[in-house]
Amino acid sequence: MKVSFPITSAETLLQCIPQRNPIVMVDVLYHFNETEVSAGLSVETAGIFIKNNALQEPGLIEHMAQTVALHTGFGYFIKQEQAPTGYIGSIANLKINRLPIANEKIQTTATILQEFAGITLVDIICQINNETIATAQMKTVIAK
């Protein structure tokens, strides 16, 4: 299947992740390859994770997790197979430098460090205009 980036189609993105509104925390897929994925989110002015015009910590963490899910899900999508459901296994070394505010665009890159038997370990960097706003290491697990 031939694809071109960025992918902004909500229909396509929803085929790659298990979440549904109002919990969808990715709105663009910028880049995908075997070892890396880059996704984005335009921060809204209202929503379940918005408080005082800023995306709160749980929303930022969920955005990170959905970026990782896009890596797995998009791999299935290009093979024209249904994406599996996954879960956050652990989060380590989470550092949030600042919260993104309404109308900012987050670009998050997850680099695969290790992938084995449905368990994926990644380094994650969230940026706004090349400013690193958050980093973490996350382990995700595909449901069996």
mmCIF file of C-alpha atoms in Angstrom:
data_model
loop_
_atom_site.group_PDB
_atom_site.id
_atom_site.type_symbol
_atom_site.label_atom_id
_atom_site.label_comp_id
_atom_site.label_asym_id
_atom_site.label_seq_id
_atom_site.Cartn_x
_atom_site.Cartn_y
_atom_site.Cartn_z
ATOM 1 C CA MET A 1 0.000 0.000 0.000
ATOM 2 C CA LYS A 2 1.376 3.401 -0.989
ATOM 3 C CA VAL A 3 0.968 6.193 1.554
ATOM 4 C CA SER A 4 2.123 9.788 1.735
ATOM 5 C CA PHE A 5 2.786 11.849 4.826
ATOM 6 C CA PRO A 6 1.509 13.710 6.700
ATOM 7 C CA ILE A 7 -1.676 11.717 7.249
ATOM 8 C CA THR A 8 -4.446 13.880 8.699
ATOM 9 C CA SER A 9 -7.466 11.754 7.840
ATOM 10 C CA ALA A 10 -9.341 11.046 11.074
ATOM 11 C CA GLU A 11 -10.805 7.935 9.437
ATOM 12 C CA THR A 12 -7.338 6.533 8.709
ATOM 13 C CA LEU A 13 -5.939 7.438 12.133
ATOM 14 C CA LEU A 14 -8.915 5.830 13.897
ATOM 15 C CA GLN A 15 -8.181 2.579 12.055
ATOM 16 C CA CYS A 16 -4.744 2.576 13.688
ATOM 17 C CA ILE A 17 -5.618 3.229 17.340
ATOM 18 C CA PRO A 18 -8.260 1.727 19.640
ATOM 19 C CA GLN A 19 -9.288 5.026 21.259
ATOM 20 C CA ARG A 20 -12.422 6.935 20.273
ATOM 21 C CA ASN A 21 -13.606 10.476 20.972
ATOM 22 C CA PRO A 22 -13.363 12.195 23.356
ATOM 23 C CA ILE A 23 -10.112 10.333 24.133
ATOM 24 C CA VAL A 24 -8.442 10.608 20.699
ATOM 25 C CA MET A 25 -5.179 12.467 21.323
ATOM 26 C CA VAL A 26 -3.496 12.315 17.894
ATOM 27 C CA ASP A 27 -4.626 14.163 14.783
ATOM 28 C CA VAL A 28 -1.710 13.756 12.380
ATOM 29 C CA LEU A 29 0.834 11.083 11.509
ATOM 30 C CA TYR A 30 3.983 12.814 10.252
ATOM 31 C CA HIS A 31 6.391 9.924 9.807
ATOM 32 C CA PHE A 32 6.526 6.153 10.160
ATOM 33 C CA ASN A 33 9.221 3.551 9.667
ATOM 34 C CA GLU A 34 10.257 0.305 11.340
ATOM 35 C CA THR A 35 11.990 2.012 14.271
ATOM 36 C CA GLU A 36 10.305 5.396 14.628
ATOM 37 C CA VAL A 37 6.975 7.177 14.485
ATOM 38 C CA SER A 38 6.155 10.872 14.655
ATOM 39 C CA ALA A 39 2.633 12.089 15.383
ATOM 40 C CA GLY A 40 0.984 15.338 16.339
ATOM 41 C CA LEU A 41 -1.860 16.913 18.231
ATOM 42 C CA SER A 42 -3.388 20.346 17.896
ATOM 43 C CA VAL A 43 -4.330 21.345 21.429
ATOM 44 C CA GLU A 44 -7.988 22.333 21.667
ATOM 45 C CA THR A 45 -9.516 25.053 23.816
ATOM 46 C CA ALA A 46 -11.870 22.595 25.545
ATOM 47 C CA GLY A 47 -11.928 18.895 26.336
ATOM 48 C CA ILE A 48 -11.696 16.370 29.120
ATOM 49 C CA PHE A 49 -7.926 16.874 29.471
ATOM 50 C CA ILE A 50 -8.009 20.688 29.202
ATOM 51 C CA LYS A 51 -7.889 22.867 32.301
ATOM 52 C CA ASN A 52 -7.029 26.579 32.456
ATOM 53 C CA ASN A 53 -6.495 26.568 28.675
ATOM 54 C CA ALA A 54 -3.721 23.927 28.913
ATOM 55 C CA LEU A 55 -3.510 20.218 28.150
ATOM 56 C CA GLN A 56 -3.017 18.560 31.529
ATOM 57 C CA GLU A 57 -0.500 15.826 32.370
ATOM 58 C CA PRO A 58 -2.876 12.861 31.812
ATOM 59 C CA GLY A 59 -3.712 14.181 28.342
ATOM 60 C CA LEU A 60 -0.056 14.617 27.444
ATOM 61 C CA ILE A 61 0.739 11.080 28.645
ATOM 62 C CA GLU A 62 -2.230 9.730 26.677
ATOM 63 C CA HIS A 63 -0.942 11.568 23.591
ATOM 64 C CA MET A 64 2.443 9.865 24.086
ATOM 65 C CA ALA A 65 0.796 6.450 24.410
ATOM 66 C CA GLN A 66 -1.342 6.987 21.309
ATOM 67 C CA THR A 67 1.759 7.982 19.356
ATOM 68 C CA VAL A 68 3.253 4.599 20.272
ATOM 69 C CA ALA A 69 -0.054 2.904 19.384
ATOM 70 C CA LEU A 70 0.109 4.566 15.966
ATOM 71 C CA HIS A 71 3.425 2.833 15.326
ATOM 72 C CA THR A 72 1.916 -0.580 15.887
ATOM 73 C CA GLY A 73 -1.455 0.244 14.359
ATOM 74 C CA PHE A 74 -0.106 1.872 11.215
ATOM 75 C CA GLY A 75 2.100 -1.158 10.599
ATOM 76 C CA TYR A 76 -1.068 -3.263 10.581
ATOM 77 C CA PHE A 77 -2.922 -0.670 8.497
ATOM 78 C CA ILE A 78 -0.412 -0.788 5.637
ATOM 79 C CA LYS A 79 -0.708 -4.600 5.667
ATOM 80 C CA GLN A 80 -4.489 -4.069 5.517
ATOM 81 C CA GLU A 81 -5.007 -5.881 8.816
ATOM 82 C CA GLN A 82 -6.910 -4.787 11.913
ATOM 83 C CA ALA A 83 -4.757 -3.085 14.566
ATOM 84 C CA PRO A 84 -4.597 -4.830 17.941
ATOM 85 C CA THR A 85 -5.482 -3.251 21.267
ATOM 86 C CA GLY A 86 -2.580 -2.421 23.551
ATOM 87 C CA TYR A 87 -1.961 -1.110 27.028
ATOM 88 C CA ILE A 88 0.624 1.024 28.788
ATOM 89 C CA GLY A 89 2.845 -1.414 30.679
ATOM 90 C CA SER A 90 5.013 1.189 32.361
ATOM 91 C CA ILE A 91 6.208 4.773 32.181
ATOM 92 C CA ALA A 92 9.711 5.712 33.319
ATOM 93 C CA ASN A 93 11.760 8.886 33.463
ATOM 94 C CA LEU A 94 8.749 11.084 32.692
ATOM 95 C CA LYS A 95 9.782 14.725 32.597
ATOM 96 C CA ILE A 96 7.289 17.442 31.745
ATOM 97 C CA ASN A 97 8.980 20.800 31.222
ATOM 98 C CA ARG A 98 5.734 22.622 30.544
ATOM 99 C CA LEU A 99 2.152 21.950 29.562
ATOM 100 C CA PRO A 100 1.011 22.776 26.026
ATOM 101 C CA ILE A 101 -1.632 25.484 25.776
ATOM 102 C CA ALA A 102 -4.643 25.804 23.502
ATOM 103 C CA ASN A 103 -3.864 26.254 19.808
ATOM 104 C CA GLU A 104 -0.309 24.919 20.107
ATOM 105 C CA LYS A 105 0.713 21.938 17.977
ATOM 106 C CA ILE A 106 2.614 19.118 19.658
ATOM 107 C CA GLN A 107 4.914 16.926 17.573
ATOM 108 C CA THR A 108 5.900 13.721 19.298
ATOM 109 C CA THR A 109 8.507 11.216 18.192
ATOM 110 C CA ALA A 110 8.720 7.706 19.608
ATOM 111 C CA THR A 111 11.881 5.733 18.883
ATOM 112 C CA ILE A 112 11.639 1.974 19.286
ATOM 113 C CA LEU A 113 14.374 0.698 21.576
ATOM 114 C CA GLN A 114 13.184 -2.887 21.807
ATOM 115 C CA GLU A 115 10.246 -4.882 20.491
ATOM 116 C CA PHE A 116 9.623 -8.510 21.381
ATOM 117 C CA ALA A 117 6.576 -10.743 21.838
ATOM 118 C CA GLY A 118 4.086 -7.875 21.750
ATOM 119 C CA ILE A 119 6.041 -5.717 24.201
ATOM 120 C CA THR A 120 7.506 -2.468 22.898
ATOM 121 C CA LEU A 121 9.953 -0.195 24.732
ATOM 122 C CA VAL A 122 10.276 3.353 23.368
ATOM 123 C CA ASP A 123 11.894 6.706 24.056
ATOM 124 C CA ILE A 124 9.436 9.565 23.541
ATOM 125 C CA ILE A 125 10.074 13.260 22.933
ATOM 126 C CA CYS A 126 7.261 15.839 22.722
ATOM 127 C CA GLN A 127 8.100 19.163 21.111
ATOM 128 C CA ILE A 128 6.421 22.416 20.172
ATOM 129 C CA ASN A 129 8.349 24.480 17.616
ATOM 130 C CA ASN A 130 11.546 22.502 18.406
ATOM 131 C CA GLU A 131 11.149 23.174 22.157
ATOM 132 C CA THR A 132 11.162 19.932 24.119
ATOM 133 C CA ILE A 133 8.159 20.073 26.437
ATOM 134 C CA ALA A 134 8.205 16.457 27.685
ATOM 135 C CA THR A 135 10.180 13.230 27.526
ATOM 136 C CA ALA A 136 9.578 9.714 28.774
ATOM 137 C CA GLN A 137 10.342 6.080 28.287
ATOM 138 C CA MET A 138 7.265 3.911 27.866
ATOM 139 C CA LYS A 139 6.614 0.207 27.627
ATOM 140 C CA THR A 140 3.442 -0.900 25.853
ATOM 141 C CA VAL A 141 1.934 -4.376 25.661
ATOM 142 C CA ILE A 142 -0.368 -5.782 22.977
ATOM 143 C CA ALA A 143 -3.438 -7.499 24.453
ATOM 144 C CA LYS A 144 -3.553 -11.234 23.835
#
